[in-house]
C-alpha positions as a Markdown table, in Angstrom:
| # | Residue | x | y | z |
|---|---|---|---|---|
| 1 | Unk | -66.5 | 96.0 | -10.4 |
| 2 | Unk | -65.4 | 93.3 | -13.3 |
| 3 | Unk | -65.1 | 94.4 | -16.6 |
| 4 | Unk | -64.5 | 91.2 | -19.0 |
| 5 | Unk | -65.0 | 90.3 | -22.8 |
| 6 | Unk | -65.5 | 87.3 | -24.3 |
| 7 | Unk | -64.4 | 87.4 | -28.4 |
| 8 | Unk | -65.7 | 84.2 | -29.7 |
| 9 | Unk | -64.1 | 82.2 | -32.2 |
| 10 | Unk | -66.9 | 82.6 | -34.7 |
| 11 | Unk | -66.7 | 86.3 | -34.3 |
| 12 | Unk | -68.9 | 86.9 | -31.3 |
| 13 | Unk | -68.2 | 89.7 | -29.0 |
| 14 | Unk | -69.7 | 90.1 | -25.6 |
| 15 | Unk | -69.3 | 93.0 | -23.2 |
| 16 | Unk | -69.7 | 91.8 | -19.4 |
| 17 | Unk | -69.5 | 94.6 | -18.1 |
| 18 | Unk | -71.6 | 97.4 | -16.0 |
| 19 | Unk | -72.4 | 99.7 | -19.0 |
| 20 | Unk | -73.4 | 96.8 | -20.6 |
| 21 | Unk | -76.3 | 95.9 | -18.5 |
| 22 | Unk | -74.3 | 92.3 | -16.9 |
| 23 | Unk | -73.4 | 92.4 | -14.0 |
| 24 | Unk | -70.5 | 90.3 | -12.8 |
| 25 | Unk | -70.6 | 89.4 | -8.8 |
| 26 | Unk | -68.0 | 86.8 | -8.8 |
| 27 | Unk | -65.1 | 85.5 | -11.1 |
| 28 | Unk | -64.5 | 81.8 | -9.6 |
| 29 | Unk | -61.1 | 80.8 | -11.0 |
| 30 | Unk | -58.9 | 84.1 | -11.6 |
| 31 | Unk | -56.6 | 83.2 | -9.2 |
| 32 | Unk | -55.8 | 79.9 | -7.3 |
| 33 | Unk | -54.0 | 77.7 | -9.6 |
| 34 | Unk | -53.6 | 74.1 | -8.3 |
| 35 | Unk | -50.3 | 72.4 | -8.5 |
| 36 | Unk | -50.2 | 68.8 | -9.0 |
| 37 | Unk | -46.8 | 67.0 | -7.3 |
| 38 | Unk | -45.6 | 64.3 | -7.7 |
| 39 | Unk | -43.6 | 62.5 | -4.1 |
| 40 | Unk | -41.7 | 59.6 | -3.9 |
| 41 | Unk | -39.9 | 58.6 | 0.0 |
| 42 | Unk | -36.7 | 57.0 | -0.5 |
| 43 | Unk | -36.1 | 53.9 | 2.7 |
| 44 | Unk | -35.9 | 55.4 | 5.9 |
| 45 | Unk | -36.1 | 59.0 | 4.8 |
| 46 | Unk | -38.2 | 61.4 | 6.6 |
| 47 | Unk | -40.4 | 63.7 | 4.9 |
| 48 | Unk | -41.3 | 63.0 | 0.8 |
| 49 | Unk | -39.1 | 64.5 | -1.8 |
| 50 | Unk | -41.2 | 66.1 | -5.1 |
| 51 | Unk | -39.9 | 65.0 | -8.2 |
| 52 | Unk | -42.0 | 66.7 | -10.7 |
| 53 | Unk | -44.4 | 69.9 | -10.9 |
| 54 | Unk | -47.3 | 69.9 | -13.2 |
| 55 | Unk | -50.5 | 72.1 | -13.5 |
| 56 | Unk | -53.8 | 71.1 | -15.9 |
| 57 | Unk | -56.1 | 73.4 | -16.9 |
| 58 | Unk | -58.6 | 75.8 | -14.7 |
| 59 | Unk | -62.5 | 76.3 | -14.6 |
| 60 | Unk | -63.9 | 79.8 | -14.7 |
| 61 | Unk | -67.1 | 80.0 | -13.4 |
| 62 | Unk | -69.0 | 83.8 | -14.0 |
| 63 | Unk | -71.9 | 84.5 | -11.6 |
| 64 | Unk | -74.0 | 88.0 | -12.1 |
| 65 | Unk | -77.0 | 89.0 | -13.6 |
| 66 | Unk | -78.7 | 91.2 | -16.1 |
| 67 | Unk | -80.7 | 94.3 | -15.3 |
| 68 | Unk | -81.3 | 95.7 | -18.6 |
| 69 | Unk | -82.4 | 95.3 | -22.0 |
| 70 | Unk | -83.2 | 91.8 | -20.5 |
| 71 | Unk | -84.6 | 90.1 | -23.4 |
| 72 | Unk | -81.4 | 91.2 | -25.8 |
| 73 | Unk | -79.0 | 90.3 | -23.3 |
| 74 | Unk | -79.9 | 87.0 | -22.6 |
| 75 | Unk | -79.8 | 86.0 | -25.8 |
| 76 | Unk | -76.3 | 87.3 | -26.4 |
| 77 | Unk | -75.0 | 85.5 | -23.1 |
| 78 | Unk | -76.7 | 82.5 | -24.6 |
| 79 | Unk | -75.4 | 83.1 | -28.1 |
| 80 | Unk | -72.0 | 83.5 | -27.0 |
| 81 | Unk | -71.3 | 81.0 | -24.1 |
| 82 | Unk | -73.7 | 78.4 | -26.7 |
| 83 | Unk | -72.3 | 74.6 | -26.2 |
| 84 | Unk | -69.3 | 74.2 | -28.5 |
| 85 | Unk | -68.3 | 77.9 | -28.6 |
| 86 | Unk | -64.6 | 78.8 | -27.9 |
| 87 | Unk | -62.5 | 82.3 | -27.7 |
| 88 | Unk | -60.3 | 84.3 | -26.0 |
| 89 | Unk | -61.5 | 85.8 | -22.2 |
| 90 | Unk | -60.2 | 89.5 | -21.7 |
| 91 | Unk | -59.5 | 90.2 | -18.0 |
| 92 | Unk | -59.9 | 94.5 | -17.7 |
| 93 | Unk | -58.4 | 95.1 | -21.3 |
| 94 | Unk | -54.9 | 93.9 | -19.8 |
| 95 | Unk | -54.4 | 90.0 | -19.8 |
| 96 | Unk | -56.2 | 87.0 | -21.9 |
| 97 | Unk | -56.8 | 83.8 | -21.2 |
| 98 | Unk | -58.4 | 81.1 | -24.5 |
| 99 | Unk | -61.0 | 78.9 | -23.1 |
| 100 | Unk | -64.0 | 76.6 | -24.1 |
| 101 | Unk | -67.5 | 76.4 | -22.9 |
| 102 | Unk | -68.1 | 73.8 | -20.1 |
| 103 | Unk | -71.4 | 74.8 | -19.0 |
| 104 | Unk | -73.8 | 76.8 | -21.0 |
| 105 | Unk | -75.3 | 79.3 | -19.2 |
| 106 | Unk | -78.0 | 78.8 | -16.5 |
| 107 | Unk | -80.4 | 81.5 | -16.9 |
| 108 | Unk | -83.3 | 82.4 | -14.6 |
| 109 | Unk | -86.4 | 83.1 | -16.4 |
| 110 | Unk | -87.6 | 86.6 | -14.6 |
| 111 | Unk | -86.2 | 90.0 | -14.7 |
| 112 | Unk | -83.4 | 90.7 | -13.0 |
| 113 | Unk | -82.0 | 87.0 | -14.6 |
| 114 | Unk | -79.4 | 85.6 | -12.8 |
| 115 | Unk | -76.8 | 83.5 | -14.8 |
| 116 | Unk | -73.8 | 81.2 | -14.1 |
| 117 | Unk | -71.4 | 80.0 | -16.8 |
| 118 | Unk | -68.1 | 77.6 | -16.7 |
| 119 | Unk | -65.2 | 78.0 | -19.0 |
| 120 | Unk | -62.4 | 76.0 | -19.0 |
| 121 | Unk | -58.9 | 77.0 | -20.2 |
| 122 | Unk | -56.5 | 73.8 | -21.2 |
| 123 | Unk | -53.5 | 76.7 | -21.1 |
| 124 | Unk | -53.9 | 77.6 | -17.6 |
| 125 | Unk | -52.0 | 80.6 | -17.3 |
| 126 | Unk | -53.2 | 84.2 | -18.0 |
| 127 | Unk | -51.1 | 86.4 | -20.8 |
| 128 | Unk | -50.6 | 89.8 | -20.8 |
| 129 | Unk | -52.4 | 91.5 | -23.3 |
| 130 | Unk | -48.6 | 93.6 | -24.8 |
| 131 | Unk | -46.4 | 91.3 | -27.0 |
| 132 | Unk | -42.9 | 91.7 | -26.1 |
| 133 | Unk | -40.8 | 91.8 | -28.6 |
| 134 | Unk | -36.8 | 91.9 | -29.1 |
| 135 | Unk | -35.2 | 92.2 | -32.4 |
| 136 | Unk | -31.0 | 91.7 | -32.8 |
| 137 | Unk | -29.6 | 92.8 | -36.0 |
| 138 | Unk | -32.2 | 95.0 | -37.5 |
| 139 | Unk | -31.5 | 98.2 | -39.4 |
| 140 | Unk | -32.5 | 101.7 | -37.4 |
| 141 | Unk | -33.3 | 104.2 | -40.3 |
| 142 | Unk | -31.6 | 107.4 | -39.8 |
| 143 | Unk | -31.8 | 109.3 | -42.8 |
| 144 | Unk | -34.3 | 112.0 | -42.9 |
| 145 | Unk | -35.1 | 115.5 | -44.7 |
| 146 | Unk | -33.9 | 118.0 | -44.5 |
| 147 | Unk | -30.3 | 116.9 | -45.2 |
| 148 | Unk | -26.9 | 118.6 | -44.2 |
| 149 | Unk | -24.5 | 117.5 | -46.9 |
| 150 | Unk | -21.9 | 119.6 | -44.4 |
| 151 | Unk | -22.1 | 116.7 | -42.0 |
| 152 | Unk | -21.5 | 113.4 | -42.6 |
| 153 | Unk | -24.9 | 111.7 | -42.6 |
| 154 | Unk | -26.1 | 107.9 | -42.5 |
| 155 | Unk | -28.8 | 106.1 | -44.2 |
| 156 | Unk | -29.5 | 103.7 | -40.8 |
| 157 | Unk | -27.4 | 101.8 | -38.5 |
| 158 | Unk | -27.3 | 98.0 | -37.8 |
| 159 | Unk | -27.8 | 96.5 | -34.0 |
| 160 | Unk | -24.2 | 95.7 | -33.2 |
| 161 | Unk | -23.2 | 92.3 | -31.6 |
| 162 | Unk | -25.0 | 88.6 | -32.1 |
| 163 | Unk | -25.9 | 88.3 | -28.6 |
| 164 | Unk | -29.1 | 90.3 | -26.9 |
| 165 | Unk | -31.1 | 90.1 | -23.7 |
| 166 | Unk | -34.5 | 89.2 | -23.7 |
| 167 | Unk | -36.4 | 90.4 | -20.2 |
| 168 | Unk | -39.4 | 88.0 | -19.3 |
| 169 | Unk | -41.1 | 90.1 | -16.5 |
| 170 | Unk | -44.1 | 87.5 | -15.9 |
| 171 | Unk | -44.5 | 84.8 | -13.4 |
| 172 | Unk | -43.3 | 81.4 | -15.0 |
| 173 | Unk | -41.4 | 80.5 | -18.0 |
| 174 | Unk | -43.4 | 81.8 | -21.4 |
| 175 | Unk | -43.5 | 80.4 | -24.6 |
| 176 | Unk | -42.1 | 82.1 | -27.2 |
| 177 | Unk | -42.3 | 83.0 | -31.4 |
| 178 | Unk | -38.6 | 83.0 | -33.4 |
| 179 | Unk | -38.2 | 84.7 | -36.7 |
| 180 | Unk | -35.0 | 84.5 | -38.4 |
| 181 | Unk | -34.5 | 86.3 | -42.1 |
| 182 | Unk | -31.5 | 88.5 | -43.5 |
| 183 | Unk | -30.6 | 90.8 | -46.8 |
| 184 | Unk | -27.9 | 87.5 | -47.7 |
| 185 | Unk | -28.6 | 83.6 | -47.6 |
| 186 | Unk | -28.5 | 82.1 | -44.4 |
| 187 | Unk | -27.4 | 78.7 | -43.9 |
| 188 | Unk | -27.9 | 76.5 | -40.4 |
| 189 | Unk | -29.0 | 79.8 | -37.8 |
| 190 | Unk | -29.2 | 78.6 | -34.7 |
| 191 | Unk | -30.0 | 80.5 | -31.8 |
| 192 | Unk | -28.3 | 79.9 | -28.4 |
| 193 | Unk | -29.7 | 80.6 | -24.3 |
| 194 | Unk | -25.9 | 81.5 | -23.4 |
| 195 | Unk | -26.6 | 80.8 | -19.7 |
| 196 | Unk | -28.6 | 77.4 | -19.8 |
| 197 | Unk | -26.3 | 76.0 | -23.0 |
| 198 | Unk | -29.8 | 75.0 | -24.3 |
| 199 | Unk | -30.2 | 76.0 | -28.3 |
| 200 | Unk | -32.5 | 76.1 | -30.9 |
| 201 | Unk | -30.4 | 74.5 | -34.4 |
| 202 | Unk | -31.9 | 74.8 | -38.0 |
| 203 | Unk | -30.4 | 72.5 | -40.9 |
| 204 | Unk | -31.3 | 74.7 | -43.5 |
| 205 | Unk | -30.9 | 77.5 | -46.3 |
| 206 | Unk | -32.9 | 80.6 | -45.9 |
| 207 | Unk | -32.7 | 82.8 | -49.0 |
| 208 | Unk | -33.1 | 86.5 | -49.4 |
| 209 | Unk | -37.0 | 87.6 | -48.8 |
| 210 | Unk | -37.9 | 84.6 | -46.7 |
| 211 | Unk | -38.1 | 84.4 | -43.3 |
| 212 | Unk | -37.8 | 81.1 | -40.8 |
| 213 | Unk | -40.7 | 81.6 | -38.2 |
| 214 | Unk | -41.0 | 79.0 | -35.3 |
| 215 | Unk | -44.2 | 78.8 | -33.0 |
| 216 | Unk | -46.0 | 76.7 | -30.6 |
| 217 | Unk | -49.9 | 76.1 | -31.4 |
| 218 | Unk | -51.8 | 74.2 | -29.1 |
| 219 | Unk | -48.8 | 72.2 | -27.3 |
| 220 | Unk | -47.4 | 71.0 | -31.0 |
| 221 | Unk | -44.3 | 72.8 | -32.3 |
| 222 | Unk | -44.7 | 74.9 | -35.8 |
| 223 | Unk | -41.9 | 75.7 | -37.7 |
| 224 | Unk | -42.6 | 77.1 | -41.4 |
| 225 | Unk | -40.8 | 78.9 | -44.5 |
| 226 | Unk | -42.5 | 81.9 | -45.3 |
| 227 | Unk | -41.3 | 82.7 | -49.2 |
| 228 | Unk | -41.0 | 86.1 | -51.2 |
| 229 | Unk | -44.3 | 84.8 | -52.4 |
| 230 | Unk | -46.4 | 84.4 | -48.9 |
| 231 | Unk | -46.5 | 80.7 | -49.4 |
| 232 | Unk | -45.7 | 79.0 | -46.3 |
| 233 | Unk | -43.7 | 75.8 | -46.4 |
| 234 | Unk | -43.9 | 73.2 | -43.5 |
| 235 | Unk | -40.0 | 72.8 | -42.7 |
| 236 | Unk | -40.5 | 71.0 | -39.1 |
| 237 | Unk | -37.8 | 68.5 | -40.4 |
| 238 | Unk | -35.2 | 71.3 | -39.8 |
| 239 | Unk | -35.5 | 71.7 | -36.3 |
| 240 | Unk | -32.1 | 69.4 | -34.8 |
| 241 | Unk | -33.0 | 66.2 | -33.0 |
| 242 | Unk | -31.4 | 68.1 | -29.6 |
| 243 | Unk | -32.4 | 71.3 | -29.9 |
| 244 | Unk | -34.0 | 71.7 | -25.9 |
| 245 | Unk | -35.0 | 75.6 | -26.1 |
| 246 | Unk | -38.6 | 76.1 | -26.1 |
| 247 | Unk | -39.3 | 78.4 | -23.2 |
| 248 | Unk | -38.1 | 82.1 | -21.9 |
| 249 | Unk | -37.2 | 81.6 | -18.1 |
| 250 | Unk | -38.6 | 84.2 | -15.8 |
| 251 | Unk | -35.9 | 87.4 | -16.0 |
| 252 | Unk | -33.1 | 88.1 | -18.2 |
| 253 | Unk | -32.4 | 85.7 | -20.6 |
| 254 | Unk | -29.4 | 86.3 | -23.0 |
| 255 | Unk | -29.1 | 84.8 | -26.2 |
| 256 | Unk | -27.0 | 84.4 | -28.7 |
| 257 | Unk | -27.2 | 83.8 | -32.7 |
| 258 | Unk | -24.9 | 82.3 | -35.1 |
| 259 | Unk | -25.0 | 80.4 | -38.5 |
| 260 | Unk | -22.8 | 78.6 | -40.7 |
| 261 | Unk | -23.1 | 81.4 | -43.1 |
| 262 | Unk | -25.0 | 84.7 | -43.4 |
| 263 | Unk | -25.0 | 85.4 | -39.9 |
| 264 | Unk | -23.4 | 88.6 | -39.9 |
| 265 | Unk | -26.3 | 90.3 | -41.1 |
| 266 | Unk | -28.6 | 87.8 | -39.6 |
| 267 | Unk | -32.0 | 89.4 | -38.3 |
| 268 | Unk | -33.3 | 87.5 | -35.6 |
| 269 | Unk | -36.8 | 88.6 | -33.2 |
| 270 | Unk | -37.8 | 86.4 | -30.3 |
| 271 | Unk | -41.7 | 87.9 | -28.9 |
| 272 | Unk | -44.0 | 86.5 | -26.4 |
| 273 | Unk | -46.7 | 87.0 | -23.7 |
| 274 | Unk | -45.4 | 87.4 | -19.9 |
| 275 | Unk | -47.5 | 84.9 | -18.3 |
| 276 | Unk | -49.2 | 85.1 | -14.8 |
| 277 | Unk | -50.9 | 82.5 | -12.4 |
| 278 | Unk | -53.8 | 84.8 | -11.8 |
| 279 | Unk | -55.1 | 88.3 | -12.2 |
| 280 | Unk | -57.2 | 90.8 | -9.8 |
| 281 | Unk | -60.1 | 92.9 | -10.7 |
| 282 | Unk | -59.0 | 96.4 | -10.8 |
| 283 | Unk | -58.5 | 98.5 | -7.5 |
| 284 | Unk | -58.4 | 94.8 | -5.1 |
């Protein structure tokens, strides 16, 4: 049996679910992800080669129907699937998926109303619902009461080593959110994948209390300065001309972090959403 929410962008929250009263009987579009290819046939070869791998977005059509409290729920699947609407999809309260409404719902108008809707997702791909994170350089705390002045006794210990592993456990290659800050200045970090060569290099100063935070929104690249204040300053024009490492391959990927100065105590995080071509309703 399904069990999905829909949190819409305006603060909406729809439960289609059993206890509920909706009634999912089919989930077109979970699974089944279409992959466009693109062939070219050299002269007197046999067979095509591909040359490039691509996917666009997916439908997601929800069939079921309502057999309670008929009158209410209606108008919430109408209220939240209205024309316009956007949010996030929540697949069994373990993976997400943001879409937009393609097809208001279709509601029939006796008891027992039977109801299809269309979403469409732009980012294909379902996320986990758990943020993986991975932090190199921060402080452990260690110091606790009571204290044993017998024994030699630390107030916390640093992550030792620039280089750490981050494990991408989903299907494809996820995108990913940098944040680079540190108790000294911090002058051109740049973060390295040491097995592709490909790098992420910032022309830059960042001063104690701020913190560099890159991120991808909607396809576009963000990269801002976040100062002692909260102010956010747009510092996209940091970002070298060849930095190429936008993406966490699937498995181990081991980086490494430098700078021109600072990097010694240089506290870098990488965290992200393992990704996944499709997702199964629970027991299947």
């Amino acid at each position: 049996m399904y069990n999905l929410t829909f949190k819409a962008n305006n603060g909406n929250t729809l439960l289609l679910n059993y206890e509920n009263g909706i009634n999912l009987s089919t989930v077109e579009g979970a699974t089944g992800l279409p992959v466009s290819l693109s062939m070219a046939q050299g002269y007197q070869q046999i067979g095509q080669s591909v040359s490039a791998q691509t996917v666009n977005g997916r439908d997601i059509i929800l069939n079921g129907f309502i057999f309670k409290e008929f009158s209410k729920q209606k108008k919430a699947l109408m209220s939240a699937f209205a024309p316009f609407a956007s949010g996030r999809l929540f697949w069994e309260d373990k993976y997400f998926i943001d879409v937009v409404v393609k097809n208001a719902p279709n509601v029939t108008q006796n008891n027992d109303s039977r109801f299809s809707v269309r979403l469409f997702a732009p980012f294909p791909f379902w996320s986990d619902k758990t943020k993986v994170s991975q932090v190199n350089g921060q402080v452990r705390k260690e110091f606790s009461f009571p204290v044993n002045y017998i024994t030699a006794h630390r107030f916390g210990t640093k992550n030792s080593g620039s280089e750490y592993v981050v494990v991408n456990t989903g299907e494809v290659e996820s995108l990913f959110e940098l944040n680079i800050s540190g108790p000294e200045k911090i002058v051109n970090p740049q973060i390295t994948n040491i097995k592709t060569g490909e790098f992420l290099k910032f022309k830059g100063e960042i001063d104690v209390g701020e913190t560099l935070r890159l991120y991808q929104d909607g396809g576009k690249i963000r990269i801002v300065l976040k100062k002692i204040s909260g102010e956010e300053e747009n510092v996209v024009s940091w970002l070298d001309e060849e930095s190429s490492l936008f993406s966490l391959q699937v498995g181990d990927n081991r980086f490494k972090a430098e700078a021109d100065q600072g990097d010694t105590n240089m506290v870098s995080s990488i965290s992200f959403y393992p990704l996944y071509s499709g997702v199964l309703m629970n027991g299947v």
